[in-house]
mmCIF file of C-alpha atoms in Angstrom:
data_model
loop_
_atom_site.group_PDB
_atom_site.id
_atom_site.type_symbol
_atom_site.label_atom_id
_atom_site.label_comp_id
_atom_site.label_asym_id
_atom_site.label_seq_id
_atom_site.Cartn_x
_atom_site.Cartn_y
_atom_site.Cartn_z
ATOM 1 C CA THR A 16 130.376 59.530 89.482
ATOM 2 C CA VAL A 17 129.333 62.145 91.979
ATOM 3 C CA GLU A 18 127.617 64.216 89.258
ATOM 4 C CA SER A 19 125.439 61.340 88.091
ATOM 5 C CA THR A 20 124.497 60.459 91.689
ATOM 6 C CA PHE A 21 123.511 64.064 92.344
ATOM 7 C CA SER A 22 121.478 64.152 89.116
ATOM 8 C CA GLU A 23 119.398 61.275 90.472
ATOM 9 C CA ILE A 24 118.463 63.393 93.496
ATOM 10 C CA THR A 25 117.247 66.385 91.474
ATOM 11 C CA SER A 26 117.249 67.208 87.807
ATOM 12 C CA THR A 27 118.019 70.893 88.484
ATOM 13 C CA GLY A 28 121.145 70.355 90.562
ATOM 14 C CA LYS A 29 124.723 69.865 89.510
ATOM 15 C CA ILE A 30 128.176 69.303 90.985
ATOM 16 C CA THR A 31 130.992 70.698 88.859
ATOM 17 C CA GLY A 32 134.519 70.587 90.225
ATOM 18 C CA GLU A 33 134.301 72.363 93.576
ATOM 19 C CA GLU A 34 130.834 73.973 93.110
ATOM 20 C CA VAL A 35 127.496 72.497 94.160
ATOM 21 C CA GLY A 36 124.288 73.831 92.640
ATOM 22 C CA ILE A 37 120.797 73.303 94.006
ATOM 23 C CA GLY A 38 118.122 74.645 91.699
ATOM 24 C CA THR A 39 120.788 75.641 89.174
ATOM 25 C CA THR A 40 122.928 73.755 86.693
ATOM 26 C CA SER A 41 125.497 76.588 86.602
ATOM 27 C CA PRO A 42 126.770 77.017 90.176
ATOM 28 C CA THR A 43 129.077 80.002 90.675
ATOM 29 C CA TYR A 44 129.971 79.500 94.339
ATOM 30 C CA SER A 45 130.949 76.552 96.524
ATOM 31 C CA LEU A 46 127.242 76.215 97.395
ATOM 32 C CA ASP A 47 124.851 78.004 95.037
ATOM 33 C CA VAL A 48 121.131 77.731 95.819
ATOM 34 C CA GLU A 49 118.567 79.246 93.489
ATOM 35 C CA THR A 50 114.800 79.230 94.017
ATOM 36 C CA SER A 51 111.757 81.457 93.634
ATOM 37 C CA ASP A 52 110.751 80.582 97.228
ATOM 38 C CA ASN A 53 111.027 83.317 99.887
ATOM 39 C CA ILE A 54 112.660 80.908 102.334
ATOM 40 C CA ILE A 55 115.770 79.584 100.622
ATOM 41 C CA ALA A 56 117.006 77.086 103.201
ATOM 42 C CA ARG A 57 116.163 75.644 106.576
ATOM 43 C CA PHE A 58 118.682 74.499 109.147
ATOM 44 C CA SER A 59 117.052 72.703 112.040
ATOM 45 C CA SER A 60 118.530 71.333 115.257
ATOM 46 C CA THR A 61 116.789 68.537 117.177
ATOM 47 C CA ASP A 62 117.796 69.986 120.574
ATOM 48 C CA ASN A 63 117.390 73.427 122.168
ATOM 49 C CA LYS A 64 120.258 75.106 120.297
ATOM 50 C CA GLY A 65 121.075 75.642 116.643
ATOM 51 C CA ALA A 66 123.801 77.789 115.098
ATOM 52 C CA ILE A 67 125.308 78.580 111.727
ATOM 53 C CA ALA A 68 128.964 79.603 111.521
ATOM 54 C CA VAL A 69 130.406 81.975 108.917
ATOM 55 C CA LYS A 70 134.213 82.049 108.849
ATOM 56 C CA ASP A 71 137.032 83.737 107.006
ATOM 57 C CA ASP A 72 140.775 83.317 107.590
ATOM 58 C CA ASP A 73 140.748 84.913 111.072
ATOM 59 C CA THR A 74 137.147 85.547 112.203
ATOM 60 C CA THR A 75 134.168 83.322 112.964
ATOM 61 C CA ALA A 76 130.666 84.749 113.381
ATOM 62 C CA TYR A 77 127.547 82.865 114.420
ATOM 63 C CA ILE A 78 123.822 83.221 113.944
ATOM 64 C CA SER A 79 122.177 81.147 116.654
ATOM 65 C CA ALA A 80 118.790 80.222 118.101
ATOM 66 C CA GLU A 81 118.465 79.086 121.719
ATOM 67 C CA ASN A 82 115.906 79.368 124.538
ATOM 68 C CA SER A 83 113.569 81.737 122.643
ATOM 69 C CA ARG A 84 116.506 83.988 121.749
ATOM 70 C CA ILE A 85 118.246 84.824 118.481
ATOM 71 C CA GLY A 86 121.935 85.644 118.723
ATOM 72 C CA PHE A 87 124.424 87.204 116.342
ATOM 73 C CA GLY A 88 128.070 87.471 117.278
ATOM 74 C CA THR A 89 131.276 85.652 118.072
ATOM 75 C CA SER A 90 129.798 82.931 120.274
ATOM 76 C CA PRO A 91 127.576 80.045 119.107
ATOM 77 C CA ALA A 92 125.787 80.069 122.504
ATOM 78 C CA LEU A 93 123.978 82.662 124.623
ATOM 79 C CA SER A 94 126.691 85.144 125.455
ATOM 80 C CA THR A 95 127.239 88.773 126.381
ATOM 81 C CA GLN A 96 129.607 88.815 123.376
ATOM 82 C CA ASN A 97 126.574 88.638 121.056
ATOM 83 C CA ILE A 98 123.687 90.847 120.060
ATOM 84 C CA THR A 99 120.634 89.046 121.460
ATOM 85 C CA MET A 100 116.962 89.379 120.497
ATOM 86 C CA LEU A 101 114.144 87.858 122.547
ATOM 87 C CA THR A 102 111.625 86.251 120.185
ATOM 88 C CA GLY A 103 108.605 86.864 122.468
ATOM 89 C CA ASN A 104 108.846 90.666 122.545
ATOM 90 C CA ASN A 105 111.668 91.589 120.113
ATOM 91 C CA PHE A 106 113.744 93.217 122.879
ATOM 92 C CA VAL A 107 117.379 93.599 121.772
ATOM 93 C CA GLY A 108 120.378 93.316 124.033
ATOM 94 C CA ILE A 109 123.949 94.345 123.378
ATOM 95 C CA GLY A 110 126.209 92.799 125.991
ATOM 96 C CA VAL A 111 123.232 91.212 127.803
ATOM 97 C CA THR A 112 121.497 87.878 127.219
ATOM 98 C CA SER A 113 118.119 88.837 128.726
ATOM 99 C CA PRO A 114 117.234 92.363 127.601
ATOM 100 C CA ALA A 115 114.613 93.988 129.851
ATOM 101 C CA VAL A 116 113.602 96.834 127.482
ATOM 102 C CA LYS A 117 113.438 97.402 123.688
ATOM 103 C CA LEU A 118 117.169 98.236 123.593
ATOM 104 C CA ASP A 119 119.244 97.109 126.567
ATOM 105 C CA VAL A 120 122.945 97.987 126.406
ATOM 106 C CA ALA A 121 125.533 96.896 128.967
ATOM 107 C CA GLY A 122 128.344 99.438 128.831
ATOM 108 C CA ASP A 123 128.780 102.653 126.905
ATOM 109 C CA ALA A 124 126.784 103.679 123.867
ATOM 110 C CA GLN A 125 127.748 106.256 121.281
ATOM 111 C CA LEU A 126 125.787 108.343 118.770
ATOM 112 C CA GLN A 127 127.775 109.744 115.864
ATOM 113 C CA GLY A 128 126.979 112.246 113.148
ATOM 114 C CA THR A 129 127.388 115.878 112.192
ATOM 115 C CA SER A 130 125.081 116.963 114.997
ATOM 116 C CA PRO A 131 123.929 113.796 116.842
ATOM 117 C CA ARG A 132 120.744 113.940 118.878
ATOM 118 C CA LEU A 133 119.075 111.665 121.427
ATOM 119 C CA VAL A 134 115.296 112.019 121.699
ATOM 120 C CA ILE A 135 113.172 110.472 124.423
ATOM 121 C CA LYS A 136 109.491 110.624 123.434
ATOM 122 C CA GLU A 137 106.291 109.415 125.038
ATOM 123 C CA THR A 138 104.289 107.379 122.499
ATOM 124 C CA GLY A 139 101.103 109.024 121.313
ATOM 125 C CA THR A 140 102.004 112.494 122.616
ATOM 126 C CA SER A 141 104.025 115.469 121.458
ATOM 127 C CA GLN A 142 106.009 115.409 124.712
ATOM 128 C CA ASP A 143 109.704 114.712 124.384
ATOM 129 C CA PHE A 144 113.144 115.438 125.749
ATOM 130 C CA SER A 145 116.073 116.036 123.425
ATOM 131 C CA LEU A 146 119.819 116.146 124.009
ATOM 132 C CA LYS A 147 121.872 117.365 121.072
ATOM 133 C CA VAL A 148 125.555 118.036 120.465
ATOM 134 C CA GLN A 149 125.940 121.257 118.496
ATOM 135 C CA THR A 150 128.498 121.541 115.694
ATOM 136 C CA ASP A 151 130.631 123.808 117.938
ATOM 137 C CA GLY A 152 130.752 121.062 120.631
ATOM 138 C CA ARG A 153 128.198 122.605 123.003
ATOM 139 C CA PHE A 154 125.221 120.622 124.288
ATOM 140 C CA SER A 155 121.638 121.740 123.974
ATOM 141 C CA PHE A 156 118.669 120.391 125.908
ATOM 142 C CA SER A 157 115.101 120.818 124.815
ATOM 143 C CA PHE A 158 111.807 119.473 126.021
ATOM 144 C CA LYS A 159 108.176 119.710 125.042
ATOM 145 C CA CYS A 160 105.542 119.032 127.623
ATOM 146 C CA SER A 161 102.000 119.963 128.454
ATOM 147 C CA LEU A 162 101.434 121.966 131.599
ATOM 148 C CA ASP A 163 97.942 120.532 131.878
ATOM 149 C CA ASP A 164 98.109 116.888 130.822
ATOM 150 C CA GLY A 165 95.044 115.860 132.865
ATOM 151 C CA ARG A 166 97.064 114.249 135.667
ATOM 152 C CA PRO A 167 96.604 115.330 139.294
#
């Protein structure tokens, strides 16, 4: 039987009806993997692209790896439909496959909240620029800068 064949592979696995257990003899899901390891599974492609698909009745999403990029979205390949992260510098692109800065967005972006604020700050300084939408719908601008920052 399938169960006895599986038991020969590992003593902690079990196939019961429709469920497969690896590391457990009481699988709850179609594939139930249990381990104390931090990395639970590895999926490896022998070419330059690998993807995992997750699907419900009307939507398919992919997590993919290709050309030093990680993608998450509706395409299994590099695509402007996906969120893309470059593995060399962790730049993230939304709607772009080769982000040029930490966050590279093609198209509109939106900040939401009770009083959303966008802050642009120079690392290592107290200098910044802020754009904020007030609760009454007005905009406010603020900036902090040094009048004598040592530059000519």
